[in-house]
Amino acid sequence: MAASPSYAQVTPIPAPLKPVEEPLEPDRPDVTNGSRIVDTGLLQIEIGGLFTRAAPGQRGFASPVTARVGLTEWLEARIGTDGLLSVVDEGSRATGIGNVQLGAKVRLWADPGGIPVLSILPTVNLPAASAEKGLGSGDADYTVALLTGTDVAARGHVDINYGIGAIGAGGGDPHYLQQLVSVSASLAMTERWNPYFEAFWFSKVDPAGGAMTALDFGAIYTVTPRLAYDAGLQFGVSKAAPGFAVFGGVSVVVGDVLGDHGVRARQRTAEKRSRARAPHR
Protein backbone atom coordinates (compact mmCIF):
# COMPACT_ATOMS: atom_id res chain seq x y z
CA MET A 1 0.00 0.00 0.00
CA ALA A 2 1.32 3.44 -0.93
CA ALA A 3 2.36 5.68 1.89
CA SER A 4 -0.07 8.42 2.84
CA PRO A 5 0.98 11.86 1.64
CA SER A 6 2.35 14.17 4.30
CA TYR A 7 0.56 17.33 5.39
CA ALA A 8 3.17 19.44 3.59
CA GLN A 9 2.46 17.53 0.36
CA VAL A 10 -1.28 18.18 0.36
CA THR A 11 -1.34 21.67 1.85
CA PRO A 12 -0.18 24.44 -0.47
CA ILE A 13 2.44 26.74 0.98
CA PRO A 14 1.35 30.36 0.53
CA ALA A 15 3.71 32.55 -1.43
CA PRO A 16 5.31 35.41 0.48
CA LEU A 17 3.13 38.49 0.49
CA LYS A 18 4.52 41.18 -1.78
CA PRO A 19 4.68 44.59 -0.15
CA VAL A 20 1.82 46.82 -1.25
CA GLU A 21 3.41 50.02 -2.53
CA GLU A 22 1.51 52.89 -0.99
CA PRO A 23 1.51 56.19 -2.92
CA LEU A 24 4.12 58.59 -1.60
CA GLU A 25 2.86 61.33 0.71
CA PRO A 26 5.12 64.39 0.43
CA ASP A 27 5.48 66.84 3.31
CA ARG A 28 5.41 69.64 0.75
CA PRO A 29 4.03 71.95 -0.49
CA ASP A 30 2.09 73.15 2.59
CA VAL A 31 3.50 74.13 5.98
CA THR A 32 1.71 71.25 7.71
CA ASN A 33 3.59 67.94 7.88
CA GLY A 34 1.78 64.61 7.83
CA SER A 35 2.33 62.04 10.57
CA ARG A 36 3.25 59.31 8.08
CA ILE A 37 6.87 58.12 7.81
CA VAL A 38 8.58 57.20 4.54
CA ASP A 39 8.52 53.41 4.08
CA THR A 40 11.56 51.58 5.49
CA GLY A 41 14.56 51.66 3.18
CA LEU A 42 13.18 54.18 0.70
CA LEU A 43 14.83 57.51 -0.13
CA GLN A 44 12.31 60.24 -0.99
CA ILE A 45 13.42 63.55 -2.50
CA GLU A 46 11.16 66.62 -2.43
CA ILE A 47 12.17 69.63 -4.56
CA GLY A 48 10.35 72.92 -4.97
CA GLY A 49 10.39 76.54 -5.99
CA LEU A 50 8.79 79.41 -4.03
CA PHE A 51 8.27 82.97 -5.26
CA THR A 52 7.11 85.47 -2.62
CA ARG A 53 5.91 89.06 -3.01
CA ALA A 54 5.95 90.51 0.47
CA ALA A 55 5.08 94.09 -0.52
CA PRO A 56 5.58 96.46 -3.47
CA GLY A 57 9.29 96.42 -4.26
CA GLN A 58 9.95 93.42 -2.01
CA ARG A 59 10.09 89.91 -3.43
CA GLY A 60 12.03 86.73 -2.90
CA PHE A 61 12.77 83.30 -4.33
CA ALA A 62 13.75 80.03 -2.63
CA SER A 63 14.37 76.53 -3.97
CA PRO A 64 13.92 74.14 -1.01
CA VAL A 65 15.11 70.53 -1.22
CA THR A 66 14.44 67.80 1.36
CA ALA A 67 15.73 64.21 1.43
CA ARG A 68 13.82 61.75 3.64
CA VAL A 69 14.92 58.18 4.45
CA GLY A 70 12.79 55.59 6.25
CA LEU A 71 15.11 53.82 8.70
CA THR A 72 12.51 51.73 10.55
CA GLU A 73 8.73 51.54 10.90
CA TRP A 74 8.93 54.25 13.54
CA LEU A 75 11.85 56.44 12.45
CA GLU A 76 12.58 58.65 9.47
CA ALA A 77 15.75 60.75 9.07
CA ARG A 78 15.77 63.87 6.94
CA ILE A 79 18.07 66.61 5.69
CA GLY A 80 16.93 69.71 3.88
CA THR A 81 18.06 73.07 2.59
CA ASP A 82 16.38 76.30 1.56
CA GLY A 83 18.43 75.99 -1.63
CA LEU A 84 19.32 79.08 -3.62
CA LEU A 85 17.86 82.27 -2.13
CA SER A 86 17.34 85.57 -3.89
CA VAL A 87 15.84 88.62 -2.16
CA VAL A 88 15.01 91.96 -3.81
CA ASP A 89 14.22 94.99 -1.61
CA GLU A 90 13.67 98.37 -3.28
CA GLY A 91 15.95 97.49 -6.18
CA SER A 92 18.75 95.96 -4.08
CA ARG A 93 19.31 92.23 -4.65
CA ALA A 94 21.00 89.65 -2.40
CA THR A 95 21.64 86.09 -3.56
CA GLY A 96 23.18 83.08 -1.84
CA ILE A 97 22.63 79.64 -0.35
CA GLY A 98 20.01 79.08 2.33
CA ASN A 99 20.06 77.38 5.72
CA VAL A 100 20.36 73.62 6.20
CA GLN A 101 17.87 71.59 8.26
CA LEU A 102 18.56 68.30 10.07
CA GLY A 103 15.62 66.42 11.54
CA ALA A 104 13.91 63.13 12.31
CA LYS A 105 10.26 62.13 12.27
CA VAL A 106 9.48 59.67 15.06
CA ARG A 107 6.24 57.67 15.25
CA LEU A 108 4.76 57.83 18.75
CA TRP A 109 1.47 56.03 18.17
CA ALA A 110 -0.04 54.07 15.28
CA ASP A 111 -3.31 52.35 14.50
CA PRO A 112 -3.39 48.52 14.21
CA GLY A 113 -2.48 48.72 10.51
CA GLY A 114 0.76 50.50 11.27
CA ILE A 115 -0.22 53.95 9.95
CA PRO A 116 1.10 56.66 12.33
CA VAL A 117 -1.60 58.60 14.15
CA LEU A 118 0.81 60.70 16.19
CA SER A 119 4.41 61.61 15.33
CA ILE A 120 6.99 64.12 16.53
CA LEU A 121 9.43 66.08 14.36
CA PRO A 122 12.46 67.70 16.04
CA THR A 123 14.59 69.85 13.71
CA VAL A 124 17.80 71.88 13.92
CA ASN A 125 18.14 74.71 11.41
CA LEU A 126 21.84 75.32 10.74
CA PRO A 127 22.85 78.91 9.85
CA ALA A 128 24.36 78.40 6.39
CA ALA A 129 22.68 81.51 4.92
CA SER A 130 24.64 84.76 4.97
CA ALA A 131 23.68 87.12 7.78
CA GLU A 132 25.69 89.91 6.15
CA LYS A 133 23.48 89.72 3.04
CA GLY A 134 20.32 89.57 5.14
CA LEU A 135 19.51 86.00 4.02
CA GLY A 136 19.58 84.57 7.54
CA SER A 137 20.10 85.45 11.18
CA GLY A 138 23.46 83.72 11.52
CA ASP A 139 22.10 81.70 14.46
CA ALA A 140 20.84 78.13 14.67
CA ASP A 141 17.12 77.47 15.29
CA TYR A 142 15.76 74.59 17.38
CA THR A 143 12.18 73.44 16.85
CA VAL A 144 9.93 70.49 17.61
CA ALA A 145 6.50 69.80 16.13
CA LEU A 146 3.74 67.40 17.13
CA LEU A 147 1.99 65.90 14.09
CA THR A 148 -1.38 64.18 13.93
CA GLY A 149 -4.08 63.51 11.36
CA THR A 150 -7.19 61.55 10.61
CA ASP A 151 -9.29 60.45 7.65
CA VAL A 152 -12.67 62.14 7.22
CA ALA A 153 -15.41 60.14 5.49
CA ALA A 154 -14.30 58.12 2.47
CA ARG A 155 -12.03 60.61 0.68
CA GLY A 156 -11.15 63.39 3.12
CA HIS A 157 -8.13 63.82 5.37
CA VAL A 158 -7.10 66.45 7.94
CA ASP A 159 -3.60 67.00 9.36
CA ILE A 160 -2.89 69.20 12.39
CA ASN A 161 0.51 70.43 13.63
CA TYR A 162 1.61 72.25 16.76
CA GLY A 163 5.21 73.42 16.88
CA ILE A 164 7.39 75.33 19.31
CA GLY A 165 10.95 76.52 18.89
CA ALA A 166 13.83 78.75 19.91
CA ILE A 167 14.58 80.97 16.91
CA GLY A 168 17.83 82.86 16.43
CA ALA A 169 17.51 86.65 16.47
CA GLY A 170 20.99 87.39 15.13
CA GLY A 171 23.35 90.18 16.13
CA GLY A 172 24.23 88.46 19.39
CA ASP A 173 20.68 88.81 20.71
CA PRO A 174 19.06 85.88 22.57
CA HIS A 175 16.77 83.41 20.82
CA TYR A 176 13.05 84.16 20.91
CA LEU A 177 10.13 81.79 21.37
CA GLN A 178 8.04 80.90 18.32
CA GLN A 179 4.88 78.79 18.19
CA LEU A 180 3.15 77.30 15.16
CA VAL A 181 -0.39 76.01 14.66
CA SER A 182 -1.41 74.70 11.25
CA VAL A 183 -4.35 72.76 9.80
CA SER A 184 -4.44 71.24 6.34
CA ALA A 185 -7.53 69.56 4.84
CA SER A 186 -7.38 67.53 1.64
CA LEU A 187 -9.84 65.67 -0.56
CA ALA A 188 -8.96 62.77 -2.86
CA MET A 189 -10.98 63.82 -5.88
CA THR A 190 -9.59 60.91 -7.94
CA GLU A 191 -6.79 58.38 -7.54
CA ARG A 192 -4.37 61.02 -8.85
CA TRP A 193 -5.75 64.46 -7.88
CA ASN A 194 -5.60 65.57 -4.25
CA PRO A 195 -6.47 69.26 -3.70
CA TYR A 196 -5.96 70.80 -0.26
CA PHE A 197 -6.62 73.94 1.76
CA GLU A 198 -4.46 75.12 4.68
CA ALA A 199 -4.42 77.79 7.37
CA PHE A 200 -1.35 78.41 9.52
CA TRP A 201 -0.27 80.79 12.29
CA PHE A 202 3.17 81.71 13.64
CA SER A 203 3.29 83.60 16.94
CA LYS A 204 6.09 85.74 15.44
CA VAL A 205 8.64 85.55 12.63
CA ASP A 206 11.09 88.11 14.02
CA PRO A 207 11.85 89.33 17.55
CA ALA A 208 9.98 92.63 17.27
CA GLY A 209 7.22 91.51 14.91
CA GLY A 210 3.68 90.39 15.47
CA ALA A 211 1.87 87.16 14.69
CA MET A 212 1.76 85.90 11.11
CA THR A 213 -1.34 84.24 9.68
CA ALA A 214 -1.70 82.99 6.11
CA LEU A 215 -3.90 80.78 3.95
CA ASP A 216 -2.85 78.64 1.03
CA PHE A 217 -4.43 76.16 -1.32
CA GLY A 218 -3.18 73.87 -4.05
CA ALA A 219 -3.14 70.32 -5.30
CA ILE A 220 -0.91 67.25 -5.47
CA TYR A 221 -1.01 65.16 -8.65
CA THR A 222 0.24 61.59 -8.18
CA VAL A 223 1.67 60.19 -11.43
CA THR A 224 2.83 56.86 -9.97
CA PRO A 225 3.27 55.59 -6.38
CA ARG A 226 6.82 57.00 -6.62
CA LEU A 227 6.26 60.33 -8.39
CA ALA A 228 4.05 63.33 -7.60
CA TYR A 229 3.81 66.99 -8.65
CA ASP A 230 2.35 69.87 -6.65
CA ALA A 231 1.48 73.55 -7.04
CA GLY A 232 -0.39 76.19 -5.09
CA LEU A 233 -0.93 79.80 -3.99
CA GLN A 234 -0.55 81.51 -0.62
CA PHE A 235 -2.18 84.71 0.66
CA GLY A 236 -1.27 86.66 3.76
CA VAL A 237 -3.99 87.45 6.31
CA SER A 238 -2.05 89.35 8.97
CA LYS A 239 0.22 92.36 8.42
CA ALA A 240 3.35 90.32 9.19
CA ALA A 241 2.58 87.74 6.48
CA PRO A 242 3.84 88.08 2.87
CA GLY A 243 1.02 89.37 0.70
CA PHE A 244 1.28 86.70 -1.97
CA ALA A 245 3.29 83.61 -2.86
CA VAL A 246 3.20 80.97 -5.60
CA PHE A 247 4.93 77.60 -5.39
CA GLY A 248 5.37 74.28 -7.13
CA GLY A 249 7.51 71.19 -6.96
CA VAL A 250 8.07 67.49 -7.45
CA SER A 251 8.46 64.57 -5.03
CA VAL A 252 10.05 61.29 -6.08
CA VAL A 253 11.16 58.03 -4.48
CA VAL A 254 14.59 57.54 -6.04
CA GLY A 255 15.76 54.26 -4.60
CA ASP A 256 15.96 51.56 -1.94
CA VAL A 257 18.92 52.55 0.22
CA LEU A 258 18.74 49.65 2.71
CA GLY A 259 18.69 46.82 0.17
CA ASP A 260 17.14 43.51 1.28
CA HIS A 261 16.66 44.82 4.82
CA GLY A 262 14.33 47.52 3.55
CA VAL A 263 12.40 45.09 1.33
CA ARG A 264 11.86 42.65 4.19
CA ALA A 265 10.80 45.44 6.54
CA ARG A 266 8.24 46.71 4.03
CA GLN A 267 6.96 43.14 3.55
CA ARG A 268 6.40 42.79 7.30
CA THR A 269 4.56 46.12 7.31
CA ALA A 270 2.36 44.98 4.40
CA GLU A 271 1.51 41.78 6.28
CA LYS A 272 0.53 43.77 9.40
CA ARG A 273 -1.71 46.07 7.37
CA SER A 274 -3.27 43.13 5.57
CA ARG A 275 -4.11 41.43 8.87
CA ALA A 276 -5.49 44.67 10.30
CA ARG A 277 -7.75 45.21 7.28
CA ALA A 278 -9.02 41.62 7.22
CA PRO A 279 -12.48 41.11 8.74
CA HIS A 280 -12.46 39.60 12.22
CA ARG A 281 -14.10 36.22 12.70
mmCIF file of N, CA, C and O in Angstrom, residues 203-245:
data_model
loop_
_atom_site.group_PDB
_atom_site.id
_atom_site.type_symbol
_atom_site.label_atom_id
_atom_site.label_comp_id
_atom_site.label_asym_id
_atom_site.label_seq_id
_atom_site.Cartn_x
_atom_site.Cartn_y
_atom_site.Cartn_z
ATOM 1 N N SER A 203 3.425 82.580 15.905
ATOM 2 C CA SER A 203 3.294 83.599 16.938
ATOM 3 C C SER A 203 4.122 84.837 16.615
ATOM 4 O O SER A 203 3.731 85.965 16.929
ATOM 5 N N LYS A 204 5.279 84.632 15.962
ATOM 6 C CA LYS A 204 6.086 85.736 15.441
ATOM 7 C C LYS A 204 7.154 85.164 14.506
ATOM 8 O O LYS A 204 7.550 84.000 14.640
ATOM 9 N N VAL A 205 7.605 85.979 13.569
ATOM 10 C CA VAL A 205 8.643 85.548 12.633
ATOM 11 C C VAL A 205 9.906 86.393 12.761
ATOM 12 O O VAL A 205 10.884 86.152 12.073
ATOM 13 N N ASP A 206 9.882 87.370 13.637
ATOM 14 C CA ASP A 206 11.091 88.111 14.016
ATOM 15 C C ASP A 206 10.882 88.641 15.431
ATOM 16 O O ASP A 206 9.748 88.721 15.918
ATOM 17 N N PRO A 207 11.967 88.998 16.124
ATOM 18 C CA PRO A 207 11.851 89.328 17.547
ATOM 19 C C PRO A 207 10.877 90.458 17.857
ATOM 20 O O PRO A 207 10.180 90.424 18.876
ATOM 21 N N ALA A 208 10.820 91.466 16.976
ATOM 22 C CA ALA A 208 9.979 92.635 17.269
ATOM 23 C C ALA A 208 8.652 92.597 16.529
ATOM 24 O O ALA A 208 7.826 93.501 16.699
ATOM 25 N N GLY A 209 8.420 91.568 15.739
ATOM 26 C CA GLY A 209 7.222 91.511 14.911
ATOM 27 C C GLY A 209 6.039 90.889 15.616
ATOM 28 O O GLY A 209 6.141 90.338 16.719
ATOM 29 N N GLY A 210 4.882 90.987 14.942
ATOM 30 C CA GLY A 210 3.676 90.394 15.474
ATOM 31 C C GLY A 210 3.417 89.015 14.893
ATOM 32 O O GLY A 210 4.265 88.434 14.199
ATOM 33 N N ALA A 211 2.244 88.489 15.183
ATOM 34 C CA ALA A 211 1.869 87.160 14.691
ATOM 35 C C ALA A 211 1.663 87.189 13.178
ATOM 36 O O ALA A 211 1.270 88.197 12.605
ATOM 37 N N MET A 212 1.928 86.051 12.555
ATOM 38 C CA MET A 212 1.764 85.905 11.114
ATOM 39 C C MET A 212 0.717 84.831 10.838
ATOM 40 O O MET A 212 0.806 83.715 11.340
ATOM 41 N N THR A 213 -0.298 85.187 10.067
ATOM 42 C CA THR A 213 -1.341 84.240 9.676
ATOM 43 C C THR A 213 -1.482 84.259 8.161
ATOM 44 O O THR A 213 -1.488 85.329 7.546
ATOM 45 N N ALA A 214 -1.585 83.080 7.569
ATOM 46 C CA ALA A 214 -1.704 82.992 6.112
ATOM 47 C C ALA A 214 -2.569 81.801 5.735
ATOM 48 O O ALA A 214 -2.758 80.857 6.520
ATOM 49 N N LEU A 215 -3.108 81.852 4.532
ATOM 50 C CA LEU A 215 -3.898 80.776 3.947
ATOM 51 C C LEU A 215 -3.245 80.358 2.643
ATOM 52 O O LEU A 215 -2.679 81.193 1.922
ATOM 53 N N ASP A 216 -3.319 79.090 2.336
ATOM 54 C CA ASP A 216 -2.849 78.638 1.026
ATOM 55 C C ASP A 216 -3.698 77.469 0.551
ATOM 56 O O ASP A 216 -4.338 76.773 1.346
ATOM 57 N N PHE A 217 -3.714 77.284 -0.739
ATOM 58 C CA PHE A 217 -4.430 76.156 -1.320
ATOM 59 C C PHE A 217 -3.681 75.700 -2.567
ATOM 60 O O PHE A 217 -2.931 76.466 -3.186
ATOM 61 N N GLY A 218 -3.873 74.441 -2.902
ATOM 62 C CA GLY A 218 -3.183 73.875 -4.051
ATOM 63 C C GLY A 218 -3.624 72.449 -4.275
ATOM 64 O O GLY A 218 -4.671 72.020 -3.784
ATOM 65 N N ALA A 219 -2.798 71.697 -4.990
ATOM 66 C CA ALA A 219 -3.143 70.316 -5.303
ATOM 67 C C ALA A 219 -1.871 69.504 -5.505
ATOM 68 O O ALA A 219 -0.831 70.032 -5.913
ATOM 69 N N ILE A 220 -1.970 68.227 -5.198
ATOM 70 C CA ILE A 220 -0.909 67.253 -5.468
ATOM 71 C C ILE A 220 -1.428 66.284 -6.521
ATOM 72 O O ILE A 220 -2.536 65.747 -6.393
ATOM 73 N N TYR A 221 -0.631 66.079 -7.576
ATOM 74 C CA TYR A 221 -1.008 65.157 -8.650
ATOM 75 C C TYR A 221 -0.042 63.971 -8.610
ATOM 76 O O TYR A 221 1.162 64.124 -8.829
ATOM 77 N N THR A 222 -0.570 62.795 -8.285
ATOM 78 C CA THR A 222 0.244 61.587 -8.176
ATOM 79 C C THR A 222 0.303 60.881 -9.528
ATOM 80 O O THR A 222 -0.716 60.387 -10.021
ATOM 81 N N VAL A 223 1.482 60.834 -10.125
ATOM 82 C CA VAL A 223 1.673 60.193 -11.431
ATOM 83 C C VAL A 223 1.785 58.688 -11.257
ATOM 84 O O VAL A 223 1.109 57.912 -11.939
ATOM 85 N N THR A 224 2.652 58.257 -10.337
ATOM 86 C CA THR A 224 2.827 56.855 -9.965
ATOM 87 C C THR A 224 3.008 56.821 -8.449
ATOM 88 O O THR A 224 3.136 57.876 -7.810
ATOM 89 N N PRO A 225 3.023 55.637 -7.829
ATOM 90 C CA PRO A 225 3.269 55.592 -6.384
ATOM 91 C C PRO A 225 4.610 56.196 -5.973
ATOM 92 O O PRO A 225 4.841 56.435 -4.786
ATOM 93 N N ARG A 226 5.508 56.450 -6.943
ATOM 94 C CA ARG A 226 6.823 56.996 -6.617
ATOM 95 C C ARG A 226 7.075 58.377 -7.217
ATOM 96 O O ARG A 226 8.200 58.866 -7.178
ATOM 97 N N LEU A 227 6.064 59.017 -7.773
ATOM 98 C CA LEU A 227 6.258 60.330 -8.392
ATOM 99 C C LEU A 227 5.003 61.171 -8.242
ATOM 100 O O LEU A 227 3.900 60.722 -8.550
ATOM 101 N N ALA A 228 5.180 62.423 -7.765
ATOM 102 C CA ALA A 228 4.047 63.334 -7.601
ATOM 103 C C ALA A 228 4.499 64.766 -7.863
ATOM 104 O O ALA A 228 5.636 65.144 -7.558
ATOM 105 N N TYR A 229 3.590 65.560 -8.436
ATOM 106 C CA TYR A 229 3.810 66.987 -8.650
ATOM 107 C C TYR A 229 2.855 67.781 -7.762
ATOM 108 O O TYR A 229 1.788 67.288 -7.383
ATOM 109 N N ASP A 230 3.230 69.024 -7.460
ATOM 110 C CA ASP A 230 2.352 69.869 -6.655
ATOM 111 C C ASP A 230 2.489 71.324 -7.083
ATOM 112 O O ASP A 230 3.486 71.729 -7.675
ATOM 113 N N ALA A 231 1.468 72.112 -6.764
ATOM 114 C CA ALA A 231 1.478 73.554 -7.039
ATOM 115 C C ALA A 231 0.416 74.210 -6.180
ATOM 116 O O ALA A 231 -0.557 73.567 -5.770
ATOM 117 N N GLY A 232 0.596 75.510 -5.899
ATOM 118 C CA GLY A 232 -0.391 76.194 -5.092
ATOM 119 C C GLY A 232 -0.106 77.677 -4.954
ATOM 120 O O GLY A 232 0.901 78.198 -5.449
ATOM 121 N N LEU A 233 -1.007 78.370 -4.246
ATOM 122 C CA LEU A 233 -0.935 79.803 -3.995
ATOM 123 C C LEU A 233 -1.100 80.070 -2.508
ATOM 124 O O LEU A 233 -1.817 79.336 -1.815
ATOM 125 N N GLN A 234 -0.442 81.119 -2.019
ATOM 126 C CA GLN A 234 -0.550 81.515 -0.617
ATOM 127 C C GLN A 234 -0.912 82.985 -0.535
ATOM 128 O O GLN A 234 -0.408 83.812 -1.315
ATOM 129 N N PHE A 235 -1.769 83.331 0.443
ATOM 130 C CA PHE A 235 -2.185 84.712 0.657
ATOM 131 C C PHE A 235 -2.032 85.061 2.130
ATOM 132 O O PHE A 235 -2.458 84.309 3.004
ATOM 133 N N GLY A 236 -1.432 86.213 2.391
ATOM 134 C CA GLY A 236 -1.267 86.664 3.762
ATOM 135 C C GLY A 236 -2.559 87.214 4.329
ATOM 136 O O GLY A 236 -3.326 87.877 3.627
ATOM 137 N N VAL A 237 -2.808 86.937 5.603
ATOM 138 C CA VAL A 237 -3.986 87.449 6.306
ATOM 139 C C VAL A 237 -3.583 88.556 7.266
ATOM 140 O O VAL A 237 -4.217 89.612 7.308
ATOM 141 N N SER A 238 -2.510 88.334 8.022
ATOM 142 C CA SER A 238 -2.046 89.350 8.967
ATOM 143 C C SER A 238 -1.011 90.258 8.302
ATOM 144 O O SER A 238 -0.480 89.962 7.233
ATOM 145 N N LYS A 239 -0.728 91.378 8.962
ATOM 146 C CA LYS A 239 0.223 92.358 8.425
ATOM 147 C C LYS A 239 1.621 91.780 8.291
ATOM 148 O O LYS A 239 2.378 92.139 7.380
ATOM 149 N N ALA A 240 2.001 90.879 9.201
ATOM 150 C CA ALA A 240 3.353 90.319 9.188
ATOM 151 C C ALA A 240 3.559 89.269 8.105
ATOM 152 O O ALA A 240 4.695 88.873 7.836
ATOM 153 N N ALA A 241 2.480 88.799 7.484
ATOM 154 C CA ALA A 241 2.583 87.740 6.477
ATOM 155 C C ALA A 241 2.877 88.336 5.102
ATOM 156 O O ALA A 241 2.393 89.423 4.776
ATOM 157 N N PRO A 242 3.658 87.633 4.260
ATOM 158 C CA PRO A 242 3.836 88.077 2.872
ATOM 159 C C PRO A 242 2.480 88.158 2.180
ATOM 160 O O PRO A 242 1.603 87.320 2.401
ATOM 161 N N GLY A 243 2.319 89.178 1.327
ATOM 162 C CA GLY A 243 1.022 89.374 0.697
ATOM 163 C C GLY A 243 0.621 88.256 -0.232
ATOM 164 O O GLY A 243 -0.550 87.867 -0.295
ATOM 165 N N PHE A 244 1.612 87.693 -0.957
ATOM 166 C CA PHE A 244 1.284 86.703 -1.974
ATOM 167 C C PHE A 244 2.489 85.801 -2.220
ATOM 168 O O PHE A 244 3.637 86.253 -2.169
ATOM 169 N N ALA A 245 2.225 84.541 -2.496
ATOM 170 C CA ALA A 245 3.289 83.608 -2.860
ATOM 171 C C ALA A 245 2.725 82.549 -3.799
ATOM 172 O O ALA A 245 1.548 82.187 -3.717
#
